[in-house]
PDB file of C-alpha atoms in Angstrom:
ATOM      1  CA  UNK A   1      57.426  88.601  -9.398  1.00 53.00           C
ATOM      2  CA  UNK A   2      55.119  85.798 -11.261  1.00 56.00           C
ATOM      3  CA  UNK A   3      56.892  82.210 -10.479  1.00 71.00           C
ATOM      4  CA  UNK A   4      58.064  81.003 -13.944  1.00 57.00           C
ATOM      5  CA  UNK A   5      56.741  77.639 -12.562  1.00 63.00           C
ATOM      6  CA  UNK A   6      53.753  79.205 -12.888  1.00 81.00           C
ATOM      7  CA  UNK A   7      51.509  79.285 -16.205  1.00 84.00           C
ATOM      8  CA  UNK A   8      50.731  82.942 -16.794  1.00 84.00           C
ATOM      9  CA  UNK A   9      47.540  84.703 -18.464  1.00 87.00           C
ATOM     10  CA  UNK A  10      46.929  84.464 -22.450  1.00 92.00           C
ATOM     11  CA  UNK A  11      43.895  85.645 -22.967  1.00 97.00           C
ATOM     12  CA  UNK A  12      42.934  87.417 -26.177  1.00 97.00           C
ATOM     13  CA  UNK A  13      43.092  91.023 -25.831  1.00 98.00           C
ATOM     14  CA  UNK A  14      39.295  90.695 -27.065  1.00 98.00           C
ATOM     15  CA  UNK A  15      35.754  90.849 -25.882  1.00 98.00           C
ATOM     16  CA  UNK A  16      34.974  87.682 -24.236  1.00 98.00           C
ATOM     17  CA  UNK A  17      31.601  86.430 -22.445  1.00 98.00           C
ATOM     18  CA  UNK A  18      30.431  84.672 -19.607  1.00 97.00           C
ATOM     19  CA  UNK A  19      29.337  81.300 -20.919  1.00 97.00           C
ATOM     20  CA  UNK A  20      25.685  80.251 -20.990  1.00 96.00           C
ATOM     21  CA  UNK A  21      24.328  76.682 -22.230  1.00 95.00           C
ATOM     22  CA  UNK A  22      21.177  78.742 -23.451  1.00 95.00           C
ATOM     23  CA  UNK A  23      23.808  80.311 -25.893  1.00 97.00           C
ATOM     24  CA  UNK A  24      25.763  77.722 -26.957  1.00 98.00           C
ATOM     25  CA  UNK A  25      24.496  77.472 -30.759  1.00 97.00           C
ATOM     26  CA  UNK A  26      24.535  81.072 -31.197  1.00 97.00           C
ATOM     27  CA  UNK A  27      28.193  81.242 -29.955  1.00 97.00           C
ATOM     28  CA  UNK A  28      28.997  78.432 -32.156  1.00 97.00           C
ATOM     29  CA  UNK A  29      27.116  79.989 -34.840  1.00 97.00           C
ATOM     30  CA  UNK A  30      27.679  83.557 -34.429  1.00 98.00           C
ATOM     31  CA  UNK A  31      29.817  85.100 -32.473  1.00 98.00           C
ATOM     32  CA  UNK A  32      30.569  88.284 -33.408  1.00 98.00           C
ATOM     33  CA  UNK A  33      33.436  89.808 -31.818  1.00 98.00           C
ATOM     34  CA  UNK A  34      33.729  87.468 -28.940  1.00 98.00           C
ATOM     35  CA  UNK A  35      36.710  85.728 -28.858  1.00 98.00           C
ATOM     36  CA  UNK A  36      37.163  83.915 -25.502  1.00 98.00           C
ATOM     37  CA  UNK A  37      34.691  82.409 -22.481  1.00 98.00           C
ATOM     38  CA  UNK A  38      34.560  82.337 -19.542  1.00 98.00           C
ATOM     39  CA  UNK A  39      33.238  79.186 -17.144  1.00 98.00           C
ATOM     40  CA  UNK A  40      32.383  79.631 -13.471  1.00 96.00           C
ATOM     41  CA  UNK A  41      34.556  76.708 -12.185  1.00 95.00           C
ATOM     42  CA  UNK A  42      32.376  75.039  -9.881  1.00 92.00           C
ATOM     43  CA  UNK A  43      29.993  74.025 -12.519  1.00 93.00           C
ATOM     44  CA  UNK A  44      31.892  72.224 -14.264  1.00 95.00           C
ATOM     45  CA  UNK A  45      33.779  69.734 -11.971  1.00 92.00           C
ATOM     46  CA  UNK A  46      31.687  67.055 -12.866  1.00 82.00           C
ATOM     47  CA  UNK A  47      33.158  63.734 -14.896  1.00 82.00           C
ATOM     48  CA  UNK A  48      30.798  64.481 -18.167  1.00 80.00           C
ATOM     49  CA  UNK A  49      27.229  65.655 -19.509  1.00 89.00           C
ATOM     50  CA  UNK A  50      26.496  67.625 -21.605  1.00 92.00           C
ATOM     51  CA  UNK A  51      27.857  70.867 -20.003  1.00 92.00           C
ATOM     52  CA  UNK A  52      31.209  69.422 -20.206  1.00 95.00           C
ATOM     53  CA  UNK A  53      30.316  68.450 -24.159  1.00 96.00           C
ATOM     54  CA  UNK A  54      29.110  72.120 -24.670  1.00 97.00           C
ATOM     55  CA  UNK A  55      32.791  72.995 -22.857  1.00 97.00           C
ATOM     56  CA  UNK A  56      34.897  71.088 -24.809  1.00 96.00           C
ATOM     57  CA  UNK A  57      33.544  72.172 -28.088  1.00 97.00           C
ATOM     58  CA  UNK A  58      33.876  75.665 -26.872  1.00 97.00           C
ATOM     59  CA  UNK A  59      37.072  75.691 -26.259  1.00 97.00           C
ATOM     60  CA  UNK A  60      38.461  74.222 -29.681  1.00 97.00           C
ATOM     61  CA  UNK A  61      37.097  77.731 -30.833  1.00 97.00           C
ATOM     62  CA  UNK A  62      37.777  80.034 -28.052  1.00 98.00           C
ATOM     63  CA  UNK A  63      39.902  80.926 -25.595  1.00 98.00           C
ATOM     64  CA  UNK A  64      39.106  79.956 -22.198  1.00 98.00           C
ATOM     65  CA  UNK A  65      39.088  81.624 -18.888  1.00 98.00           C
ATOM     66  CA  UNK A  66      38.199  79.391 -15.551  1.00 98.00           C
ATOM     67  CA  UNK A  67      36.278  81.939 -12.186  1.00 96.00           C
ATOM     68  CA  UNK A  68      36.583  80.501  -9.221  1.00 92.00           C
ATOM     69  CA  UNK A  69      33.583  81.884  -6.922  1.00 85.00           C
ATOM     70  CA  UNK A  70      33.756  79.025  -4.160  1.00 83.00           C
ATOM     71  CA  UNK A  71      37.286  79.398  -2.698  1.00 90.00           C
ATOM     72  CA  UNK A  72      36.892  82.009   0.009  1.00 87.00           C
ATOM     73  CA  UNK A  73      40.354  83.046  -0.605  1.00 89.00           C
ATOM     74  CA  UNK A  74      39.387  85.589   2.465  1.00 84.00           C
ATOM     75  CA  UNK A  75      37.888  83.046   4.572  1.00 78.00           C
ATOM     76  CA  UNK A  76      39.270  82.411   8.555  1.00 80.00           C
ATOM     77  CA  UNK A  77      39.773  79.015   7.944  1.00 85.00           C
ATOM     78  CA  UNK A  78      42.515  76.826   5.872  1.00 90.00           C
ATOM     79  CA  UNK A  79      41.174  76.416   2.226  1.00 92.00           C
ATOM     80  CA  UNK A  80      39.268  73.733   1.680  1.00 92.00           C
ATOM     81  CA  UNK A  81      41.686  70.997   0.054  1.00 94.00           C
ATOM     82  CA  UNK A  82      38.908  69.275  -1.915  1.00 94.00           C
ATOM     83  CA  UNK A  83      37.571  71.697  -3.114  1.00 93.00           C
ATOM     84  CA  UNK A  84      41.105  73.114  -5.178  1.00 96.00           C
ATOM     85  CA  UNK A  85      41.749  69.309  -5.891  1.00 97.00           C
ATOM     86  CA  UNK A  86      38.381  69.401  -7.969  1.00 96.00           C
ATOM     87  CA  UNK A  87      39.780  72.984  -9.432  1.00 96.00           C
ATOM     88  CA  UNK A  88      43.251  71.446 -10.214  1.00 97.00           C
ATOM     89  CA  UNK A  89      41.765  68.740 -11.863  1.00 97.00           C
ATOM     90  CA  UNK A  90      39.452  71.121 -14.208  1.00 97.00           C
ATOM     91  CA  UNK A  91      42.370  73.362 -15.093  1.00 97.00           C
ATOM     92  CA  UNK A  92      44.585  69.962 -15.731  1.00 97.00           C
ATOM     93  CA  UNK A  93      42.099  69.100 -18.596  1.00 96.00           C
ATOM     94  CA  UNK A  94      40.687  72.139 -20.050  1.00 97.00           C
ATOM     95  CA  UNK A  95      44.172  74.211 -19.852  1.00 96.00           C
ATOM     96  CA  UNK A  96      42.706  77.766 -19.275  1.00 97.00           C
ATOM     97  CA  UNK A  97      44.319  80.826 -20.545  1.00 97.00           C
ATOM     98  CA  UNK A  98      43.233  82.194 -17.428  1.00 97.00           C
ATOM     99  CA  UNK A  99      42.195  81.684 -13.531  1.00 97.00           C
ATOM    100  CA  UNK A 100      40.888  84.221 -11.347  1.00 97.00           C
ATOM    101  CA  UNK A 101      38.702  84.421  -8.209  1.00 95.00           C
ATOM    102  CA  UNK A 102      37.753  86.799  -5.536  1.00 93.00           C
ATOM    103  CA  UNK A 103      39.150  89.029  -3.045  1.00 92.00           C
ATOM    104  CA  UNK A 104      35.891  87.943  -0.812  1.00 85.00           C
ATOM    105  CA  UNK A 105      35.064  85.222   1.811  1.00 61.00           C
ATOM    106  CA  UNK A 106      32.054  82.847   1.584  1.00 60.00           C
ATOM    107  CA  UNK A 107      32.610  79.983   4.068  1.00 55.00           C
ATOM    108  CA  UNK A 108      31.665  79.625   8.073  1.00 55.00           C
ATOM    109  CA  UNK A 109      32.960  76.321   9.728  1.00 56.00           C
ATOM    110  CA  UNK A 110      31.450  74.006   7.344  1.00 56.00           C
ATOM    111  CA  UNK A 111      28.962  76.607   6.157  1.00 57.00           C
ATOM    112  CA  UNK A 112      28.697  78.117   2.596  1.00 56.00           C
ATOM    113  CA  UNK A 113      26.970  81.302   1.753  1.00 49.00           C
ATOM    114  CA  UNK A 114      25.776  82.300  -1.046  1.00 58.00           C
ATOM    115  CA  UNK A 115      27.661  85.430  -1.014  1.00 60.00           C
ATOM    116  CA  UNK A 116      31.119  86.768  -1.611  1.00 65.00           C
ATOM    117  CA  UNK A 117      31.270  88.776   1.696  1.00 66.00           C
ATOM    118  CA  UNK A 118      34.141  91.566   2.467  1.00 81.00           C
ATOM    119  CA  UNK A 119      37.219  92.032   4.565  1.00 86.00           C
ATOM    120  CA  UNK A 120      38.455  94.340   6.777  1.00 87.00           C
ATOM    121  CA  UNK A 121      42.097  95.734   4.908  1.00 93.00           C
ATOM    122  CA  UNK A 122      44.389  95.128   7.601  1.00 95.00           C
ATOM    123  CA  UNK A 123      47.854  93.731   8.069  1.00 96.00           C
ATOM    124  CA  UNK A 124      46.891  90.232   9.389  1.00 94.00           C
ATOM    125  CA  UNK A 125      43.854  90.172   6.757  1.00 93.00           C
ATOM    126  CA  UNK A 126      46.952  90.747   4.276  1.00 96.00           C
ATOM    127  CA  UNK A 127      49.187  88.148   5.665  1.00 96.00           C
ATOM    128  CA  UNK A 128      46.536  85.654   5.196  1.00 94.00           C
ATOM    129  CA  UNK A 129      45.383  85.928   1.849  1.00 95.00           C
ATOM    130  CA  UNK A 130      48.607  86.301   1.072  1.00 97.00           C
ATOM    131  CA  UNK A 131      49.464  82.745   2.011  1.00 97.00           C
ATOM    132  CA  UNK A 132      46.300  81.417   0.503  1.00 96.00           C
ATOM    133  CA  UNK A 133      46.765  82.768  -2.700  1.00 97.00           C
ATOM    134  CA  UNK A 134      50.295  81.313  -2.631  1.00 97.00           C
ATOM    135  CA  UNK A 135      48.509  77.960  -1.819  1.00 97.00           C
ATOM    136  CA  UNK A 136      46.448  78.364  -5.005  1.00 97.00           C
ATOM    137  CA  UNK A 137      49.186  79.318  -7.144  1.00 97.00           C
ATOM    138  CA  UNK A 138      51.225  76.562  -6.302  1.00 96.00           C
ATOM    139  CA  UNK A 139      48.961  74.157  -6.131  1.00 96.00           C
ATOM    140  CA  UNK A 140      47.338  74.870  -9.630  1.00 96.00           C
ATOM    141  CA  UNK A 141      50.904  75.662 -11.134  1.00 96.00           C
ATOM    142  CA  UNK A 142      49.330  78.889 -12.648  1.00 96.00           C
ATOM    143  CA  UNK A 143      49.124  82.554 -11.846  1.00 97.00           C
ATOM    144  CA  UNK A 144      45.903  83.574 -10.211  1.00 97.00           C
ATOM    145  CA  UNK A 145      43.891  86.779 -11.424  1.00 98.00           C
ATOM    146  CA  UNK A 146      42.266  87.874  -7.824  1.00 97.00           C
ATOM    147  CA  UNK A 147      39.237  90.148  -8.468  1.00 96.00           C
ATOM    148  CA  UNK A 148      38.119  93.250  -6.771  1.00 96.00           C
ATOM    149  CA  UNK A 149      35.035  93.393  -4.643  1.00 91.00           C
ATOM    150  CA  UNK A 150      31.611  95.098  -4.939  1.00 85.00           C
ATOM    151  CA  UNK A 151      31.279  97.197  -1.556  1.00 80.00           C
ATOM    152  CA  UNK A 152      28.300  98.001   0.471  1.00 75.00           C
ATOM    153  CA  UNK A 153      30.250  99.243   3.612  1.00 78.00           C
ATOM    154  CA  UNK A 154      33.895  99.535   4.826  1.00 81.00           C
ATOM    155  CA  UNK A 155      35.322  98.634   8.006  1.00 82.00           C
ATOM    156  CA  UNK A 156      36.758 100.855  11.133  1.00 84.00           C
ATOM    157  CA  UNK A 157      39.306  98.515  11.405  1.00 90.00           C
ATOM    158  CA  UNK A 158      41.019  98.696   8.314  1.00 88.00           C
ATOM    159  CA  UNK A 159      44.726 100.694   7.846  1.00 95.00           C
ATOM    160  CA  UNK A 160      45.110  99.875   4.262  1.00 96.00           C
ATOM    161  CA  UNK A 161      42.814 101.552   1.386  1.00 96.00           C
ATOM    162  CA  UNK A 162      41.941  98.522  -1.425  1.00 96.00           C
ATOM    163  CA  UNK A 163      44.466 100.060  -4.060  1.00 98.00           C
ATOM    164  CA  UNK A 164      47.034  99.725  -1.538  1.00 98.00           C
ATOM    165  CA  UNK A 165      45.664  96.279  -0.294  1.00 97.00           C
ATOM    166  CA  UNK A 166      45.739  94.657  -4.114  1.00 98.00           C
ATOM    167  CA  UNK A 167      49.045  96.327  -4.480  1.00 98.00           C
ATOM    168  CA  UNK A 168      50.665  94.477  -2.092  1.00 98.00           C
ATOM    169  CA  UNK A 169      49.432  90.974  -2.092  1.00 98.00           C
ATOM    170  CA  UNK A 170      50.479  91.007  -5.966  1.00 98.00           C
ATOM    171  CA  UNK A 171      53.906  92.307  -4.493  1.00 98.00           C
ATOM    172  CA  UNK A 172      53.949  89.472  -1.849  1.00 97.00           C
ATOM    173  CA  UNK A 173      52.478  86.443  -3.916  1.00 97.00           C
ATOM    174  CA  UNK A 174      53.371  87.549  -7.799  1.00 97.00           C
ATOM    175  CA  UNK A 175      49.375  87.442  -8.571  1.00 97.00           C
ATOM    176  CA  UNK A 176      47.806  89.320 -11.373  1.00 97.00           C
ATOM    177  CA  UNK A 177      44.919  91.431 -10.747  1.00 98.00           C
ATOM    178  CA  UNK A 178      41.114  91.119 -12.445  1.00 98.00           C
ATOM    179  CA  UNK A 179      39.578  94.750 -12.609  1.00 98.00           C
ATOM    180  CA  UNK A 180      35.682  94.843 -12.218  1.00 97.00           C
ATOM    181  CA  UNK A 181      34.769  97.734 -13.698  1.00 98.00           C
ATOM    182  CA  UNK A 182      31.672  97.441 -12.682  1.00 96.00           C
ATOM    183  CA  UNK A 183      32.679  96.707  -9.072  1.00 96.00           C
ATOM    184  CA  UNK A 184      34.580  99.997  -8.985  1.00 97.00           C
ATOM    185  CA  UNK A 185      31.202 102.243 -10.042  1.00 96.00           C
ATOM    186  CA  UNK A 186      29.182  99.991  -7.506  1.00 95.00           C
ATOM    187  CA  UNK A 187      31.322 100.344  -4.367  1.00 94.00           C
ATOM    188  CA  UNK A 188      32.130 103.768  -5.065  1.00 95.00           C
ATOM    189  CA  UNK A 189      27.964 104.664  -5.097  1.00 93.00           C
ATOM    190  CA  UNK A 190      27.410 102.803  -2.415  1.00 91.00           C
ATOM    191  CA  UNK A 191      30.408 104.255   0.231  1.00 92.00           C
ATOM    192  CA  UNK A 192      30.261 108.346  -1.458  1.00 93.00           C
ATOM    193  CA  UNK A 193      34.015 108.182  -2.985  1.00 96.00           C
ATOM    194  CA  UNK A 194      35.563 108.686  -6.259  1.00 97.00           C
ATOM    195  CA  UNK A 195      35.528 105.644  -8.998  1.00 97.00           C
ATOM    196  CA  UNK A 196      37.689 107.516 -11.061  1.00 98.00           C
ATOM    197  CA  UNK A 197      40.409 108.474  -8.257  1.00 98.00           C
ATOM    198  CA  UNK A 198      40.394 105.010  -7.189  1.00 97.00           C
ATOM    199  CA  UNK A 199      40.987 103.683 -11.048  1.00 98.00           C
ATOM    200  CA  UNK A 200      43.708 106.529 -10.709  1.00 97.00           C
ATOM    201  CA  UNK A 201      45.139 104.943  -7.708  1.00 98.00           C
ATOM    202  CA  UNK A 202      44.793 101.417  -8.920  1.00 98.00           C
ATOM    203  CA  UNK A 203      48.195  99.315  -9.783  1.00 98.00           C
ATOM    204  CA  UNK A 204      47.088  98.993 -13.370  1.00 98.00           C
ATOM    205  CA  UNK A 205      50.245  97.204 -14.540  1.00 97.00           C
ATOM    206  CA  UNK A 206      49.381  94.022 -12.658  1.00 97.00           C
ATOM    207  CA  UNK A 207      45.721  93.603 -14.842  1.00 98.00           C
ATOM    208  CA  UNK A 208      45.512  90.793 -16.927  1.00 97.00           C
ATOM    209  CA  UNK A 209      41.358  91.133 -17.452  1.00 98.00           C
ATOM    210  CA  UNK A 210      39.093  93.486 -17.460  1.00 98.00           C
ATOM    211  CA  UNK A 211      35.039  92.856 -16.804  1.00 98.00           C
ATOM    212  CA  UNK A 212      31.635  95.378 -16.772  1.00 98.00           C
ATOM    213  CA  UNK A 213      27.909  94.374 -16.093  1.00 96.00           C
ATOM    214  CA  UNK A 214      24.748  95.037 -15.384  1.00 92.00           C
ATOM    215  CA  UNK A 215      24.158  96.256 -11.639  1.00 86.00           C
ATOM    216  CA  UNK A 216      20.456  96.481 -10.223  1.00 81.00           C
ATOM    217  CA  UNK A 217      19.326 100.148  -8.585  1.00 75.00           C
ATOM    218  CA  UNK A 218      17.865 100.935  -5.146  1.00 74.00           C
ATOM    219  CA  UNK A 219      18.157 102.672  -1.831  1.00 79.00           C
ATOM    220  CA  UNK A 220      19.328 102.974   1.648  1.00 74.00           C
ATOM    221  CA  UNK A 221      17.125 103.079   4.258  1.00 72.00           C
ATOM    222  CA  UNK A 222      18.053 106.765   3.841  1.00 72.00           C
ATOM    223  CA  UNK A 223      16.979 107.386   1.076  1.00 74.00           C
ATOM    224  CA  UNK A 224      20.615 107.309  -0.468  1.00 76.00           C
ATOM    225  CA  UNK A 225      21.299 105.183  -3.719  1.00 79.00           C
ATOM    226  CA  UNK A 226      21.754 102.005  -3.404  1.00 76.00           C
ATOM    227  CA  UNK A 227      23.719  99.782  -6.235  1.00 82.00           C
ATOM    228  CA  UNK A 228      23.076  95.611  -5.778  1.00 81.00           C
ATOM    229  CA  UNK A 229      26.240  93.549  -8.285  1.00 81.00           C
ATOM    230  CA  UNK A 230      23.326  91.581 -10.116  1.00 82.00           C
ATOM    231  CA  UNK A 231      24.939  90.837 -13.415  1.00 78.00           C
ATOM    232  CA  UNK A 232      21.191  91.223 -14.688  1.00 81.00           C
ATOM    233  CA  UNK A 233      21.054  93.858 -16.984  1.00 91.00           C
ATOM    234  CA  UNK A 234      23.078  95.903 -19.682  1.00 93.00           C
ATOM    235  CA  UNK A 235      26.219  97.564 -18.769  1.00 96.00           C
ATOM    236  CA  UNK A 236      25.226 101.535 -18.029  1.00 96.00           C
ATOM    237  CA  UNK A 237      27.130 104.235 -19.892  1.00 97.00           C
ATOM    238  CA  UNK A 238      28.975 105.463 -16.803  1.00 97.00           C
ATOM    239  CA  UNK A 239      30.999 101.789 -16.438  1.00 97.00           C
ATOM    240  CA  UNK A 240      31.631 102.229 -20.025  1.00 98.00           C
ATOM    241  CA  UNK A 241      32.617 105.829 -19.660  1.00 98.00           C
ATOM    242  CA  UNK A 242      34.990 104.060 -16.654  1.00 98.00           C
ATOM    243  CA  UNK A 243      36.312 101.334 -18.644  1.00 98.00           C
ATOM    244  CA  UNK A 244      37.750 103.727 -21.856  1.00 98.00           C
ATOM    245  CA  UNK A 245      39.236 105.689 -18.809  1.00 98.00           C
ATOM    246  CA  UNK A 246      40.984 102.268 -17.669  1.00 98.00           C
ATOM    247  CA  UNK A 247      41.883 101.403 -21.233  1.00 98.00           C
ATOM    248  CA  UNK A 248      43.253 105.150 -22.151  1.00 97.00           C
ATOM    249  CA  UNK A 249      45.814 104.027 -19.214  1.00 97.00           C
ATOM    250  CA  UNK A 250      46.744 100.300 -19.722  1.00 97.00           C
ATOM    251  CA  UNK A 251      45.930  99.628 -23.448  1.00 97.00           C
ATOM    252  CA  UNK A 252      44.095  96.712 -25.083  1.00 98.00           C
ATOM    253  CA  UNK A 253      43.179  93.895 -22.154  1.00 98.00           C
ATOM    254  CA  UNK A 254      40.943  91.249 -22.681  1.00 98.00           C
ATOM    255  CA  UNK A 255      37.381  92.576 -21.427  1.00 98.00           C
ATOM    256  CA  UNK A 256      34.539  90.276 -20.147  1.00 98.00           C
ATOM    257  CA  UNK A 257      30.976  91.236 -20.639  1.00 98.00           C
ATOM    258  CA  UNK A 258      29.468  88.838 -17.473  1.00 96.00           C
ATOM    259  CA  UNK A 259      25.498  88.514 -17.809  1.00 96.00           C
ATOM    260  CA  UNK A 260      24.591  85.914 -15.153  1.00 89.00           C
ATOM    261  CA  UNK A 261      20.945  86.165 -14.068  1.00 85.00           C
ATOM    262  CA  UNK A 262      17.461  87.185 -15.781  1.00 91.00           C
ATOM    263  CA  UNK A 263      19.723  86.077 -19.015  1.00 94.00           C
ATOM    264  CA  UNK A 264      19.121  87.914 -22.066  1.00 96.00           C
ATOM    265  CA  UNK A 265      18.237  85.874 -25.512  1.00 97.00           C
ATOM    266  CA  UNK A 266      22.200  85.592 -27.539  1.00 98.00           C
ATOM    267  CA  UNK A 267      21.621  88.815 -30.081  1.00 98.00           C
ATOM    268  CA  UNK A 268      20.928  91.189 -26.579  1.00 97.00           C
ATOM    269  CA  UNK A 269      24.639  89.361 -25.269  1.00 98.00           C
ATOM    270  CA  UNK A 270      26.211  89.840 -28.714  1.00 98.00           C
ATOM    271  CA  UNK A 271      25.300  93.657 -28.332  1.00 98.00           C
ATOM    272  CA  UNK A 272      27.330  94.058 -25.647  1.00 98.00           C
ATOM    273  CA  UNK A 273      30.060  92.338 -26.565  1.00 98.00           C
ATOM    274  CA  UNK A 274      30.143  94.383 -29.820  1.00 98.00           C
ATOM    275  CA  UNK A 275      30.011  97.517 -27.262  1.00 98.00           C
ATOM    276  CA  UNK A 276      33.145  95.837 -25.480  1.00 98.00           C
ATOM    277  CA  UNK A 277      34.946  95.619 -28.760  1.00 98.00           C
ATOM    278  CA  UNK A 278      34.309  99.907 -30.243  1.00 98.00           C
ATOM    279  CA  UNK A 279      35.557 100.519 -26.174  1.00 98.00           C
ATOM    280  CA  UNK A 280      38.835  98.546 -27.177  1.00 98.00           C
ATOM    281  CA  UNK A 281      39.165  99.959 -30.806  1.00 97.00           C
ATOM    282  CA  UNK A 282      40.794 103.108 -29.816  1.00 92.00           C
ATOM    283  CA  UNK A 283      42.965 101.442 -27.267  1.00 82.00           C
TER     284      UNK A 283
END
């Protein structure tokens, strides 16, 4: 059950975007039916510049949603206690309408990787995200949104399927859940199941936020396809044809359209954030 200390979700139940400097004037200018951003939060602990400028203006007109991708809420090793100081200190100011991050590790000793890497679903893998995310949570004063990974393999070890896995750690630590639409169509390429069983199995009533993207095509050294989570290119009918199947279930959420590398020009963006918005019409 979410803490009531805690500052829950309040995100438009809109098409939002992830935010780009290189589209800051045609946000401003023209945004269509976007109606909230979202920041990745580790560029923007800085004191000032212009990317906190660009921010602030931003959010007078839209709502805001803060993605942590530097946490390693999976990670061995205690969080590192910096690092959320720098996060509480963003959230203090801006006041996001949401915080999320990722069901992933990324940190070795004193090691990052560029990478949100998996975890094995067990119960001591539970147990300790578990007590991280509490950490967050209390620490920020806010509910945290933890995302769903994209999966390239799955491990022996684990005794819990991810469905379950989410399930329970929002049971344990009164989380809310961020569901990657596009994460769900990549893992379930990549490892031969069913996207649409495991949206079937998924504990829908805990999602505050939806996202799709672009995912880059290859193959195995098998000759079996191979999906890569680029967020390079336009979201592919079959994640839309996934995401009206989400929102038939759970109704109007808010529904990020993330675009993070080989950037498109604002109109291409805009495109798919008016796509976004005719998926949430009938919802």
């Amino acid at each position: 059950m979410l803490d009531a200390r805690r500052t829950p979700n309040t995100l438009p139940n809109a098409p939002g975007v992830g935010f780009k400097p290189a589209h800051f004037q045609g946000l401003t200018d023209d945004p269509g039916p976007v109606r909230w951003i979202e920041i990745h939060a580790e560029n923007y602990m800085g004191d000032g510049g212009r990317q906190i400028a660009q921010l602030r203006a931003l959010s007078e007109q839209f709502a805001t949603s803060v993605h942590g991708v530097g946490l390693s809420i999976g990670g061995a090793q205690d969080l590192d206690t910096d690092h959320l100081a720098r996060l509480k200190r963003l959230c203090d100011w801006l006041k996001p309408d949401s915080f999320s991050e990722h069901l992933a590790w990324s940190t070795h000793g004193a090691e990052y990787m560029n990478d949100l890497l998996p975890l094995p679903y067990t119960d001591a893998t539970l147990a300790h995200v578990a007590a991280h995310i509490d950490q967050v949570q209390d620490t920020l004063g806010r509910q945290m949104l933890l995302e769903n990974p994209s999966s390239y393999l799955a491990f022996d070890d684990s005794t819990w399927s991810e469905t379950e896995f989410l399930a329970e750690l929002v049971r344990r630590t009164g989380c809310g859940l961020l569901l990657d639409v596009n994460n769900v169509f990549i893992s379930a390429t990549n490892l031969g199941t069913s996207a649409e069983a495991y949206i079937d199995a998924y504990p829908l009533e805990a999602v505050g936020e939806l996202h799709v993207g672009g995912h880059a095509e290859d193959t195995d050294d098998h000759g079996a396809p191979l999906l890569i989570d680029s967020h390079g290119a336009p979201v592919v009918g079959a994640v839309w044809t996934l995401l009206d199947r989400v929102l038939a279930r759970t109704g109007p959420k808010p529904v990020l359209v993330e675009w993070d590398n080989d950037v498109p020009d604002w109109p291409t963006l805009r495109a798919e954030a008016v796509r976004a918005a005719a998926a949430l019409a009938p919802a």
